[in-house]
Coordinates of N, CA and C in Angstrom, one line a residue:
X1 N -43.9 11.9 255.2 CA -44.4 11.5 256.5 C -45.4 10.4 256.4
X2 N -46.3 10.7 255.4 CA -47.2 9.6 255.3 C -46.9 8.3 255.1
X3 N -46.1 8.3 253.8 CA -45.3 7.2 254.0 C -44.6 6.5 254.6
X4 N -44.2 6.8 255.8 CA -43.5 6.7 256.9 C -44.6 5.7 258.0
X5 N -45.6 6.6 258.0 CA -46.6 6.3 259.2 C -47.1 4.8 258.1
X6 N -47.6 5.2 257.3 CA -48.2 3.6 256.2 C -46.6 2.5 256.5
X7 N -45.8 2.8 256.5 CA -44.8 1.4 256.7 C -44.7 1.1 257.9
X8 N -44.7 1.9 258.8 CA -44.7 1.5 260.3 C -46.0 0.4 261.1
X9 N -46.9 1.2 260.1 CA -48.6 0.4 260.2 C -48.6 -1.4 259.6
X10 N -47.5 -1.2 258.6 CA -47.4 -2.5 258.1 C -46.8 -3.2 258.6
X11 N -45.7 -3.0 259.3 CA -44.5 -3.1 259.8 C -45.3 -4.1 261.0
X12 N -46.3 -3.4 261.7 CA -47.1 -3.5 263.1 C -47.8 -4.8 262.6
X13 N -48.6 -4.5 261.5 CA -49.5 -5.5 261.6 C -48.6 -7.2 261.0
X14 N -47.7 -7.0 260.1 CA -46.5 -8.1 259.6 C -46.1 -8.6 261.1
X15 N -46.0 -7.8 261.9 CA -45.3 -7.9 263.4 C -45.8 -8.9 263.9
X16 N -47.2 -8.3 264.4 CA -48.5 -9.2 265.0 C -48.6 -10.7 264.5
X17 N -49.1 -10.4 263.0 CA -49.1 -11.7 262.2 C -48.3 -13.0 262.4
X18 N -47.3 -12.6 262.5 CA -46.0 -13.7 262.8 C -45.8 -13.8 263.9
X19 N -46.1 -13.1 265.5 CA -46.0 -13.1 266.8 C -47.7 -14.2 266.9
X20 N -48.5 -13.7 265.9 CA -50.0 -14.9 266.5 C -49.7 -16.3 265.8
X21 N -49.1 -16.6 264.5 CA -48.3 -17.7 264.0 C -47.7 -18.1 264.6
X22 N -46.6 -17.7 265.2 CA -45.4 -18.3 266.1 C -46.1 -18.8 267.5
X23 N -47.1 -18.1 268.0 CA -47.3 -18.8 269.1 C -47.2 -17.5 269.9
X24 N -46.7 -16.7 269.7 CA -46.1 -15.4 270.5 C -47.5 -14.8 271.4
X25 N -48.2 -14.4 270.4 CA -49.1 -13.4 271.0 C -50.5 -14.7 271.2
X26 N -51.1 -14.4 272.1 CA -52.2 -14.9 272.5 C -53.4 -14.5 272.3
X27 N -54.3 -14.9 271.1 CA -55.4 -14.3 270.5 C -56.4 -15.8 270.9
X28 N -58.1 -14.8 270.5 CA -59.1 -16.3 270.1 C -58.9 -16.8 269.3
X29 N -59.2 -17.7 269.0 CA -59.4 -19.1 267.9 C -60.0 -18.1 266.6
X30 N -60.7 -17.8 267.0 CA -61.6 -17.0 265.7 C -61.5 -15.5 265.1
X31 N -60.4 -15.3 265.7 CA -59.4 -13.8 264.8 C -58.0 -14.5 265.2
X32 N -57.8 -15.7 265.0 CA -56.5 -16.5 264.8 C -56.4 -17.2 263.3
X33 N -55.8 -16.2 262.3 CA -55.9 -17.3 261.0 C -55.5 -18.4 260.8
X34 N -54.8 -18.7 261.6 CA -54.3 -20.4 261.5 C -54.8 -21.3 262.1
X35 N -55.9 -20.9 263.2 CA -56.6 -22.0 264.2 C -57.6 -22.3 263.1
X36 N -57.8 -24.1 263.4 CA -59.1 -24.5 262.7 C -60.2 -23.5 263.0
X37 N -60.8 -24.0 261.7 CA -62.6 -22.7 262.1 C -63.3 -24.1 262.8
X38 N -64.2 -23.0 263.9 CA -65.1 -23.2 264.6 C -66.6 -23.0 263.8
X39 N -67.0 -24.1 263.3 CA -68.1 -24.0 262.9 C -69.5 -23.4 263.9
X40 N -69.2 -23.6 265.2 CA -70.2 -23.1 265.9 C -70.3 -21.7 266.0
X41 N -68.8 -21.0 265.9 CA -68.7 -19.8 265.9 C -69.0 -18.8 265.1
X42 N -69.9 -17.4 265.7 CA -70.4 -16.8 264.5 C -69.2 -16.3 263.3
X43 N -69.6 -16.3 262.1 CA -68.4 -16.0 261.0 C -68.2 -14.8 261.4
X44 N -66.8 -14.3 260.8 CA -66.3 -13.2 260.6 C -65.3 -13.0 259.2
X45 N -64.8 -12.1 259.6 CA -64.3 -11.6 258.5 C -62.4 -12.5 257.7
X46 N -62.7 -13.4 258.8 CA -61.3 -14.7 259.0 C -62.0 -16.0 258.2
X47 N -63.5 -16.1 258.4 CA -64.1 -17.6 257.9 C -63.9 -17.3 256.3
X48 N -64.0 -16.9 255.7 CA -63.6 -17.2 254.5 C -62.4 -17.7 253.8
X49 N -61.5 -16.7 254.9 CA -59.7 -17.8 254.1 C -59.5 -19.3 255.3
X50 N -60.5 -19.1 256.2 CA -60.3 -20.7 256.9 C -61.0 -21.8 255.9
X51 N -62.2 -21.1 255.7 CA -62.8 -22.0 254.4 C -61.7 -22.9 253.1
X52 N -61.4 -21.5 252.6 CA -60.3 -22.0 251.8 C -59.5 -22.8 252.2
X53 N -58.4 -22.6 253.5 CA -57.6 -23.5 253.5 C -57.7 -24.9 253.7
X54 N -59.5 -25.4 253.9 CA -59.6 -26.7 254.3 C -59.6 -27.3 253.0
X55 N -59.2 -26.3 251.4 CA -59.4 -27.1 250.1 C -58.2 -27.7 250.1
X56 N -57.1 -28.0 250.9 CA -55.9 -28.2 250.6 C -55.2 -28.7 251.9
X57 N -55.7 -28.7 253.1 CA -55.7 -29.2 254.2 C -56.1 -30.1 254.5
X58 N -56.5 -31.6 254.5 CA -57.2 -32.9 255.0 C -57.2 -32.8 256.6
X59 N -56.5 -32.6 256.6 CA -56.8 -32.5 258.6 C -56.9 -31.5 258.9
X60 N -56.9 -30.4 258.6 CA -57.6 -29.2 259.4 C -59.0 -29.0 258.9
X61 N -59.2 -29.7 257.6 CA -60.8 -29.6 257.5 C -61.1 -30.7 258.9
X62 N -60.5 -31.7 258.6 CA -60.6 -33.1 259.9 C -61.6 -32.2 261.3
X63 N -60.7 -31.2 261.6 CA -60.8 -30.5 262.6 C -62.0 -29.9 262.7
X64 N -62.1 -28.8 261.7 CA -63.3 -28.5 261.3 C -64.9 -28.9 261.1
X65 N -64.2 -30.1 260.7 CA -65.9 -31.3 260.9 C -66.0 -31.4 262.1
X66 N -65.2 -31.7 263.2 CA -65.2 -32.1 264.5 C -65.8 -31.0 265.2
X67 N -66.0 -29.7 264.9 CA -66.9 -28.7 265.2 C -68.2 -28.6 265.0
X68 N -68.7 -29.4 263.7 CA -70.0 -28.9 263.0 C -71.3 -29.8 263.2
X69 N -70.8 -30.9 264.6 CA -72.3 -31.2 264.9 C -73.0 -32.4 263.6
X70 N -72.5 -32.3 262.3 CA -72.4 -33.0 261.1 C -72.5 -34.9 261.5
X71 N -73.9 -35.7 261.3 CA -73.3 -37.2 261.5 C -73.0 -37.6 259.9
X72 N -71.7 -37.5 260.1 CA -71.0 -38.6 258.3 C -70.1 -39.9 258.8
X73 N -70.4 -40.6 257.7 CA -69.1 -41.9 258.1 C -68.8 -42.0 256.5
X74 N -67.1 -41.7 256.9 CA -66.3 -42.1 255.7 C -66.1 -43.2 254.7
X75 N -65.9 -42.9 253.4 CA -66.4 -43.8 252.4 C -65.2 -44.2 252.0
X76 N -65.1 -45.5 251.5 CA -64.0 -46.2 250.6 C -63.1 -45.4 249.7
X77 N -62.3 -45.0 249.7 CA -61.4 -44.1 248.6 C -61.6 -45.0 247.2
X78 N -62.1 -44.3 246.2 CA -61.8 -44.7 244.3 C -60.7 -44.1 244.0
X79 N -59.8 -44.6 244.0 CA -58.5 -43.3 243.4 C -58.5 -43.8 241.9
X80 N -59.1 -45.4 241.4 CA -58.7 -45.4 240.2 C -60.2 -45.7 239.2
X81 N -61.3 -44.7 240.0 CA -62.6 -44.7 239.4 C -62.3 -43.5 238.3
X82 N -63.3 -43.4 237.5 CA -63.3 -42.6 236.3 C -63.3 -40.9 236.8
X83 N -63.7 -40.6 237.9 CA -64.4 -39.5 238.8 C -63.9 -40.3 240.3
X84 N -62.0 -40.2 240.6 CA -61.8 -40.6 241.7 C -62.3 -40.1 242.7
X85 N -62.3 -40.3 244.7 CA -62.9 -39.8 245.0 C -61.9 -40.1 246.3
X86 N -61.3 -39.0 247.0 CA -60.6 -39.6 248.3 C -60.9 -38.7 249.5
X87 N -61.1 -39.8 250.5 CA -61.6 -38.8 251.5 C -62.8 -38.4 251.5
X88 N -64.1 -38.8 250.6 CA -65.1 -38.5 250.8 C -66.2 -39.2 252.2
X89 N -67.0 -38.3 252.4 CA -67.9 -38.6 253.4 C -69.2 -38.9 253.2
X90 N -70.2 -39.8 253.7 CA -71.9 -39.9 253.3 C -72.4 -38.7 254.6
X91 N -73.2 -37.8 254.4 CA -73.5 -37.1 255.2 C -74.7 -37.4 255.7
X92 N -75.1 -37.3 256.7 CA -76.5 -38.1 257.2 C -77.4 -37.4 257.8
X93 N -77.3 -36.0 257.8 CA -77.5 -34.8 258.5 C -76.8 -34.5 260.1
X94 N -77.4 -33.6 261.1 CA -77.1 -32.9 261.7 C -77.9 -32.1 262.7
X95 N -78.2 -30.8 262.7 CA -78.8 -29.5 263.2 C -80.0 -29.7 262.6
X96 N -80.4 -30.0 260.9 CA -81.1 -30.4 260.3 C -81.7 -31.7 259.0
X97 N -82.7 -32.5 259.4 CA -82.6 -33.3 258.6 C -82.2 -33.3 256.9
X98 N -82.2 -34.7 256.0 CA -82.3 -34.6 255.0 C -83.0 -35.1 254.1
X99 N -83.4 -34.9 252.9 CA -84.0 -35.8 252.3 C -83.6 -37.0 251.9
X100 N -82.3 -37.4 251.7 CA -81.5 -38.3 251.6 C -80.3 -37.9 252.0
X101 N -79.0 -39.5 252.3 CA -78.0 -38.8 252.5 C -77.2 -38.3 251.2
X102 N -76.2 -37.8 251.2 CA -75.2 -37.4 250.3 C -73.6 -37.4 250.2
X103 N -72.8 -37.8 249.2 CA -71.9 -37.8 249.4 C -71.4 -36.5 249.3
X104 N -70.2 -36.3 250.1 CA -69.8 -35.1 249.9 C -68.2 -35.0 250.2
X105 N -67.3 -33.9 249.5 CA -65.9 -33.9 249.9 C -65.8 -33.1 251.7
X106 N -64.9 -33.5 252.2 CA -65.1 -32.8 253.6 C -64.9 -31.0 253.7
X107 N -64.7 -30.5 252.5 CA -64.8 -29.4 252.5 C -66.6 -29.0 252.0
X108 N -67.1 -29.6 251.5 CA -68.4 -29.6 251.2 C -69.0 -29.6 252.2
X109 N -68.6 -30.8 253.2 CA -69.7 -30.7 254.4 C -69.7 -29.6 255.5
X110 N -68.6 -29.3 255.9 CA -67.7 -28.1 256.6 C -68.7 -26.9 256.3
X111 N -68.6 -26.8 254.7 CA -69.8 -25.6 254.4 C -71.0 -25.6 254.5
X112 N -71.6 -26.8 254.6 CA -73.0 -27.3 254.7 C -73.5 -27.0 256.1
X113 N -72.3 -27.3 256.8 CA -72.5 -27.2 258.5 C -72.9 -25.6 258.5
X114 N -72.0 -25.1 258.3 CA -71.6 -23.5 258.3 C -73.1 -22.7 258.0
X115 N -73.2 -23.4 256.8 CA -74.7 -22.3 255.7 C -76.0 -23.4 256.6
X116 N -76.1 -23.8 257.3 CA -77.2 -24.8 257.7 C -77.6 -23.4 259.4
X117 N -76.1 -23.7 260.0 CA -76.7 -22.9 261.3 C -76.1 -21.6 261.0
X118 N -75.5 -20.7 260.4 CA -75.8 -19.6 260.0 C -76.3 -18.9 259.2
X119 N -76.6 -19.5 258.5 CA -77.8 -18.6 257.2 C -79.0 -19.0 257.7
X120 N -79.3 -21.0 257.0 CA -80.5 -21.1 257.0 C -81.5 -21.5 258.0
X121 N -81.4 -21.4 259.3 CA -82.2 -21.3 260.2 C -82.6 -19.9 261.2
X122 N -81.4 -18.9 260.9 CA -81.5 -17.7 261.2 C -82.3 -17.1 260.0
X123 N -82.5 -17.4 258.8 CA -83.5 -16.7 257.8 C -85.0 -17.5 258.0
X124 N -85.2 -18.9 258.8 CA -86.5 -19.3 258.9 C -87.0 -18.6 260.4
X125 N -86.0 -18.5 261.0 CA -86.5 -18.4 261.9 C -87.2 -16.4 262.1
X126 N -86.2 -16.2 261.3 CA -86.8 -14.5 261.0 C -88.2 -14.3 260.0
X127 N -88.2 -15.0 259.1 CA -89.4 -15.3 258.1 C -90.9 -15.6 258.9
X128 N -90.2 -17.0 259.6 CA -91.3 -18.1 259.9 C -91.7 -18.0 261.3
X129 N -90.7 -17.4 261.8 CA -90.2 -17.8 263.9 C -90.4 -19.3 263.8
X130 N -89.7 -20.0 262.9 CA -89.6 -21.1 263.4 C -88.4 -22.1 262.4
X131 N -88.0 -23.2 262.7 CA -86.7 -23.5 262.1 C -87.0 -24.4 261.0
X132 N -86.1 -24.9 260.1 CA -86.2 -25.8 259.1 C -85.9 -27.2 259.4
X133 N -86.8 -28.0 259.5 CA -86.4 -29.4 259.6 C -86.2 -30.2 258.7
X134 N -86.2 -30.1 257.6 CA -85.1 -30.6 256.2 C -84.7 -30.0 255.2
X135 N -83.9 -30.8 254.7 CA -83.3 -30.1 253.1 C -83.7 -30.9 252.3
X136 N -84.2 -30.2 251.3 CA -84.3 -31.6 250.0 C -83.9 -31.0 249.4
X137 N -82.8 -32.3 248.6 CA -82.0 -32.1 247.7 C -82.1 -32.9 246.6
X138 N -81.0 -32.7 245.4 CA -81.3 -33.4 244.0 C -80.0 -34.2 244.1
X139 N -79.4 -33.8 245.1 CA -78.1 -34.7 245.0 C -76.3 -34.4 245.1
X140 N -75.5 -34.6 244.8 CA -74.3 -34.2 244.9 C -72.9 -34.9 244.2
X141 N -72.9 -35.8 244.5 CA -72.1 -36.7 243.4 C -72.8 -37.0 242.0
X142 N -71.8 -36.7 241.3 CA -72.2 -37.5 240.0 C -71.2 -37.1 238.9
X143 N -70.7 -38.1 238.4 CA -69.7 -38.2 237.5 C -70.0 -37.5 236.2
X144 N -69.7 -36.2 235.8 CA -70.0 -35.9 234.9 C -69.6 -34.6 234.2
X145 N -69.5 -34.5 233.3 CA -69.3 -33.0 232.6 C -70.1 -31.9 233.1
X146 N -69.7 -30.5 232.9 CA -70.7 -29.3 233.4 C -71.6 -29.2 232.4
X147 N -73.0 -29.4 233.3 CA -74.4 -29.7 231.9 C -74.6 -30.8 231.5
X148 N -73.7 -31.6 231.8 CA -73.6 -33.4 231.0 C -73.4 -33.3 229.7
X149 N -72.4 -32.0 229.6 CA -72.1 -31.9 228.0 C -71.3 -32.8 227.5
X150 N -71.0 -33.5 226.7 CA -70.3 -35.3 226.3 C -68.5 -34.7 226.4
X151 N -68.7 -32.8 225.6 CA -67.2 -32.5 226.1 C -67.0 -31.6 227.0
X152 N -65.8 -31.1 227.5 CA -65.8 -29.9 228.3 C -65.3 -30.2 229.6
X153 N -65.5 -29.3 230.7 CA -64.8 -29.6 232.2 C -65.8 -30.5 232.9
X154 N -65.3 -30.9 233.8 CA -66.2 -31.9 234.9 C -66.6 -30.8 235.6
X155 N -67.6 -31.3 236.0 CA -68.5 -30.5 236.9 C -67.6 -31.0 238.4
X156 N -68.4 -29.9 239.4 CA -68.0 -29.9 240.2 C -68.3 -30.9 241.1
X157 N -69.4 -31.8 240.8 CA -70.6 -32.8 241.2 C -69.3 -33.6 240.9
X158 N -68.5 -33.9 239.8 CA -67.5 -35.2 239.7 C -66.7 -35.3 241.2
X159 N -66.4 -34.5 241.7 CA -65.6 -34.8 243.2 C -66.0 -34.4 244.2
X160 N -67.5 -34.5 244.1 CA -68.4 -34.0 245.7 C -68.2 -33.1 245.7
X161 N -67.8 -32.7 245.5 CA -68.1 -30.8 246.0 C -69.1 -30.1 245.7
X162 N -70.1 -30.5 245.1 CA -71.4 -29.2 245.2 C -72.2 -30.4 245.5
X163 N -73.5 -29.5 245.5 CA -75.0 -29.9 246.3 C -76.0 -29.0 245.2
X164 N -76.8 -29.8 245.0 CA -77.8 -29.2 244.7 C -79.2 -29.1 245.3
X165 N -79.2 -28.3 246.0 CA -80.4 -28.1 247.0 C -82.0 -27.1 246.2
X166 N -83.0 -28.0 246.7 CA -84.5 -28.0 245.5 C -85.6 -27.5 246.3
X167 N -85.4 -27.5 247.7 CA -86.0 -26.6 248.7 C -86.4 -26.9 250.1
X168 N -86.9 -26.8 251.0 CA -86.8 -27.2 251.9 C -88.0 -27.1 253.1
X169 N -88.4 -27.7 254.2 CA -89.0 -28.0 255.1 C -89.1 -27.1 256.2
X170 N -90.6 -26.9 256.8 CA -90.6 -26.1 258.1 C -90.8 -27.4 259.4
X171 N -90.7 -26.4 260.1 CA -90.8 -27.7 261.4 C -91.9 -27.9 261.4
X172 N -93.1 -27.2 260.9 CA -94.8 -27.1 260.8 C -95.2 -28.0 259.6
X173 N -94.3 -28.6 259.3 CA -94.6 -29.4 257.9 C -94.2 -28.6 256.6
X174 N -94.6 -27.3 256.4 CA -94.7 -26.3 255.2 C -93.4 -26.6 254.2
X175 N -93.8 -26.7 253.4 CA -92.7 -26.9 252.5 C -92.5 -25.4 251.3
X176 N -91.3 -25.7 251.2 CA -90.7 -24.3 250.0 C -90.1 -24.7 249.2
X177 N -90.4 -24.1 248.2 CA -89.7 -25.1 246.5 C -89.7 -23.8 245.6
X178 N -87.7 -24.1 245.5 CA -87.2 -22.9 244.6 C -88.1 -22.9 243.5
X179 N -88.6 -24.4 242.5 CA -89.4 -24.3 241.4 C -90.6 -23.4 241.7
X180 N -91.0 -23.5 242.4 CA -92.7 -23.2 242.9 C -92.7 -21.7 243.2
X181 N -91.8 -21.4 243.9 CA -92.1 -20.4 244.9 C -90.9 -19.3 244.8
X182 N -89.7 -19.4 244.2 CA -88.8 -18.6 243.5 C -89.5 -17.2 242.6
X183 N -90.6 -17.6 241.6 CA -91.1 -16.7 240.9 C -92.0 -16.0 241.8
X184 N -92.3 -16.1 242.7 CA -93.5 -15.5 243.3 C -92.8 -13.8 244.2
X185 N -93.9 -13.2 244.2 CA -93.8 -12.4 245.0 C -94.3 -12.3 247.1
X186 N -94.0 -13.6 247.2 CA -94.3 -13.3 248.5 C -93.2 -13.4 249.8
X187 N -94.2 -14.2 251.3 CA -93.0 -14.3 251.8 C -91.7 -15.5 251.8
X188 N -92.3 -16.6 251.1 CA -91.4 -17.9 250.5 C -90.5 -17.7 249.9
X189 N -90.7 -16.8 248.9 CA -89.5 -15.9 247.6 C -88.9 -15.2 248.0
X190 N -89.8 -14.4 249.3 CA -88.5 -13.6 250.3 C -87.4 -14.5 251.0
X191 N -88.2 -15.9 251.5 CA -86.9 -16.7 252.2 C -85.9 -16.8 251.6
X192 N -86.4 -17.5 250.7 CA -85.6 -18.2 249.3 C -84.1 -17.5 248.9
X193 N -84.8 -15.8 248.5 CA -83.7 -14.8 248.2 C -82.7 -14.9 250.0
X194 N -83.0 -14.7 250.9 CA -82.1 -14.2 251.7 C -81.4 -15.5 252.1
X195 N -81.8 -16.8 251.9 CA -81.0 -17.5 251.7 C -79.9 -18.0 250.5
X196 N -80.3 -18.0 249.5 CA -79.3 -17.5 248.5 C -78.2 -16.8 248.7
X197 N -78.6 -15.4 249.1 CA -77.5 -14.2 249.2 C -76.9 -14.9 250.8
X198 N -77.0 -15.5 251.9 CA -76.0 -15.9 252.6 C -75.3 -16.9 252.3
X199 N -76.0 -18.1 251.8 CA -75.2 -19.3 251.6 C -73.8 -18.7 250.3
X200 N -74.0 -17.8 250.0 CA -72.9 -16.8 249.5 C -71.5 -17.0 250.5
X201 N -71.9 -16.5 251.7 CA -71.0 -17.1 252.6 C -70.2 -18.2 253.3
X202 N -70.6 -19.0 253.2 CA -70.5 -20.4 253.1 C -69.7 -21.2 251.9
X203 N -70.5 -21.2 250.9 CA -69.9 -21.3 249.5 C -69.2 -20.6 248.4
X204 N -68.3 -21.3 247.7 CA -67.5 -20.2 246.8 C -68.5 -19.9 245.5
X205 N -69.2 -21.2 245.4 CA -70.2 -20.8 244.3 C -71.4 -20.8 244.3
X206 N -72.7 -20.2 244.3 CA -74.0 -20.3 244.8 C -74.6 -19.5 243.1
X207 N -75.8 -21.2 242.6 CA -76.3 -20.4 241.4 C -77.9 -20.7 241.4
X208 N -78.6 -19.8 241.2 CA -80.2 -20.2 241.8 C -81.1 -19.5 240.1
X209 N -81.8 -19.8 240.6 CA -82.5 -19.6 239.0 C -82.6 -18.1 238.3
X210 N -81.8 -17.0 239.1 CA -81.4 -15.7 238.6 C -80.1 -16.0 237.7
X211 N -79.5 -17.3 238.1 CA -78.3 -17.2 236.9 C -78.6 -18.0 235.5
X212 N -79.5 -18.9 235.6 CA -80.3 -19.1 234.0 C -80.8 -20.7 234.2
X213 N -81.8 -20.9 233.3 CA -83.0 -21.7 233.2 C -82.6 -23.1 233.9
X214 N -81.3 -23.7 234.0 CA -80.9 -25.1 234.5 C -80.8 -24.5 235.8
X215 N -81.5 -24.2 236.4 CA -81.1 -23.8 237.8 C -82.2 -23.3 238.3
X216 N -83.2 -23.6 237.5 CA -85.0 -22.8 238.1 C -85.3 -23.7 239.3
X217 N -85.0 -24.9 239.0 CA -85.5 -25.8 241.1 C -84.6 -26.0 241.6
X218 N -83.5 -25.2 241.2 CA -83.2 -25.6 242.8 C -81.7 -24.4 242.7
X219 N -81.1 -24.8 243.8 CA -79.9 -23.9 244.4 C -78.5 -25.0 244.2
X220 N -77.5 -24.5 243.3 CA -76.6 -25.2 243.0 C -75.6 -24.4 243.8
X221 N -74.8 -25.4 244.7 CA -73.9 -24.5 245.7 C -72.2 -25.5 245.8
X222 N -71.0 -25.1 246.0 CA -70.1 -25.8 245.8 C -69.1 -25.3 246.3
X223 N -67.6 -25.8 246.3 CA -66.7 -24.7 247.3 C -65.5 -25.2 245.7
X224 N -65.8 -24.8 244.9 CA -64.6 -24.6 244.2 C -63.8 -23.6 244.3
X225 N -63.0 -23.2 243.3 CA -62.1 -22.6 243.3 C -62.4 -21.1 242.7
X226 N -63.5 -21.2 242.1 CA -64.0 -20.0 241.6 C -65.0 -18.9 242.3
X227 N -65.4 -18.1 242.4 CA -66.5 -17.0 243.5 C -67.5 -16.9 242.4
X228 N -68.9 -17.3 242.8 CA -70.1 -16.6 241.6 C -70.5 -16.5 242.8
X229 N -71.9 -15.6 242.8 CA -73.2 -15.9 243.8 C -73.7 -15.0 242.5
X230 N -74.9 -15.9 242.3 CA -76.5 -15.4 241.8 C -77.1 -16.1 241.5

């Protein structure tokens, strides 16, 4: 009987799936897994495989940027540079300023949007009651091995895709620095941590100076293909 009632359940939800695919059944955008994600929309338990699909979609990330409030203007394609680069964007900020612009793949930015108005101004604003008016960062492109070891894999930084973020701005001026203020016990190291553990969300990989000493200033974050957070 159990078995019975468990196939019927699958049967139901296989049903649905392909009735909200097909067009059939009429759901929101945001318990619709095939509608672009709404970056304005709070996440759920759908934004993580929308995330994904923008690694392999060019126009449905397209879409997705067109949500996120993000000012970028598109860069020249290198398809025959050493560290090609197609489809990348300079990002110029948004919701929140930067310390400079950055290049980034449009799946990078999409998540930047994402971890910018859901994590990190919901954790300043809980911390601080007040919001973050920049990021400073160490950068994001750069052509190179993981570590800048002479052998081995390219880093993620070879095709835009990560960021490495070194700390960041209150709207009061106050400044927070993973270097500085990571070790400490107060309320800055509180921010710090609860931003870490969201941009978890956002990102497939987030590594802050709990995962080892190349990573003491700052927050290395990226949407590859692999899951870390620490």
């Amino acid at each position: 009987m159990g078995r019975w009632l468990l196939l019927a359940g699958l049967l139901i939800i296989g049903g649905s799936l392909i009735g909200v695919w097909r067009g059939w059944l009429d759901v929101p955008p945001q318990w619709n897994p095939w509608a672009p994600l709404d970056v304005q929309a709070t996440p759920n338990w759908l934004t993580g495989y929308k995330l994904m699909r923008l690694r392999s979609d060019p126009a449905l990330c397209e879409q997705a940027l067109g949500s996120s409030g993000l000012r970028v203007s598109p860069q020249a394609d290198s398809p025959d540079a050493k560290c090609p680069l197609i489809g990348a964007l300079r990002v110029q900020g948004g919701g929140v300023g930067l310390s400079s612009s950055f290049l980034a793949s449009c799946p990078l930015a999409v998540a930047f949007a994402l971890f910018e108005r859901h994590t990190l101004q919901p954790a300043a604003q809980q911390v601080y009651s007040q919001p973050v008016a920049r990021v400073d960062h160490l950068g994001s492109f750069a052509c190179r091995n993981v570590y800048n070891r002479e052998n081995g894999a390219l880093s993620r930084h070879a095709s835009a895709d990560a960021l490495d973020i070194a700390g960041f701005r209150l709207a009061d001026g106050r400044a927070i620095s993973v270097l500085r203020d990571w070790p400490k016990q107060n309320q800055d190291a509180q921010f710090l941590r609860q931003v870490r553990d969201g941009a978890c969300e956002a990102f497939s990989v987030v590594l802050s100076p709990d995962y080892n000493a190349a990573h003491r200033n700052h927050f290395h974050v990226d949407v590859g293909r692999w899951s870390v957070c620490r």
